[in-house]
Amino acid sequence: MEGTAGVSVRSSPAVPDNKLSTSTLAFDQHFTTSPQGMLLLVEIVCGVLVWILVGGTDYFHVSALGWVMFVAILYWVLTICLFIIYLSGAHNRIANVPWTTLSLCFNSSATVLYLTAAVVDASSVSQAIKGRHNYNCWAASAFFAFLTTLCYAGSSYLSYQAWRMKAEEK
């Protein structure tokens, strides 16, 4: 005798719609090949080089390099977060956040603060003995700090264009 199995169905209470998707996040394959995605990747790589090169030395003897470390690590972490948000497409699912304005403010502030950090880093090179480990690392980190500043300036320009286009649509 073949028995039929009883299937019980339980329904959960309705979940309020907050314009948030409950599905898994998707991967935007084309983001990393876009100008914005490539700049974010270069910012991440150059940013990590800045703080690794400074952090691997006796930077604590030069108090100004603490500022360089603060800026480099802060914007490296925030840039990774922003990269993940854009890569996963979460910015399309969270409509309450003005992403173009946020991106413009983030990139502009990163440009200004990284420029100050790069100048501080470059001026601190003279406090090390030429040819020594600290000198070489600080000189390389100053180069990468200026390169990172240029990348953030490029991202600021792209963010400004996106912000202006969004403002014209309204």
CSV table of N, CA, C and O in Angstrom, one decimal, residues 23 35 70-71 83 124 126 129 145 149 163 168:
chain,number,residue,atom,x,y,z
A,23,SER,N,16.9,39.1,-2.5
A,23,SER,CA,17.6,38.1,-3.2
A,23,SER,C,19.1,38.3,-3.0
A,23,SER,O,19.6,39.3,-2.5
A,35,PRO,N,35.5,52.8,-16.8
A,35,PRO,CA,36.5,53.7,-16.3
A,35,PRO,C,36.4,53.9,-14.8
A,35,PRO,O,37.5,53.9,-14.1
A,70,PHE,N,47.0,57.4,8.4
A,70,PHE,CA,45.6,57.6,8.6
A,70,PHE,C,44.8,57.8,7.3
A,70,PHE,O,43.8,57.1,7.1
A,71,VAL,N,45.3,58.7,6.5
A,71,VAL,CA,44.6,58.9,5.2
A,71,VAL,C,44.6,57.7,4.3
A,71,VAL,O,43.6,57.3,3.7
A,83,PHE,N,33.8,49.9,-3.7
A,83,PHE,CA,34.0,48.9,-4.8
A,83,PHE,C,33.1,47.7,-4.7
A,83,PHE,O,32.5,47.3,-5.7
A,124,SER,N,58.6,64.3,4.0
A,124,SER,CA,59.2,63.5,5.1
A,124,SER,C,60.4,62.7,4.6
A,124,SER,O,61.2,62.2,5.4
A,126,SER,N,63.0,63.7,3.1
A,126,SER,CA,64.3,64.3,3.4
A,126,SER,C,64.7,64.1,4.9
A,126,SER,O,65.9,64.3,5.2
A,129,ILE,N,67.8,58.9,5.8
A,129,ILE,CA,69.2,58.9,5.2
A,129,ILE,C,69.1,58.2,3.8
A,129,ILE,O,68.5,57.2,3.7
A,145,ALA,N,51.5,57.7,-3.5
A,145,ALA,CA,50.5,58.6,-2.9
A,145,ALA,C,50.1,59.7,-4.0
A,145,ALA,O,48.9,60.0,-4.1
A,149,THR,N,46.4,60.0,-5.7
A,149,THR,CA,45.8,61.3,-5.8
A,149,THR,C,45.2,61.6,-7.2
A,149,THR,O,44.1,62.1,-7.3
A,163,TRP,N,27.0,63.2,-11.6
A,163,TRP,CA,26.2,64.0,-10.8
A,163,TRP,C,25.5,65.1,-11.6
A,163,TRP,O,24.3,65.3,-11.4
A,168,GLU,N,20.6,67.2,-14.3
A,168,GLU,CA,19.9,67.7,-15.5
A,168,GLU,C,18.7,66.9,-15.8
A,168,GLU,O,17.8,67.4,-16.4
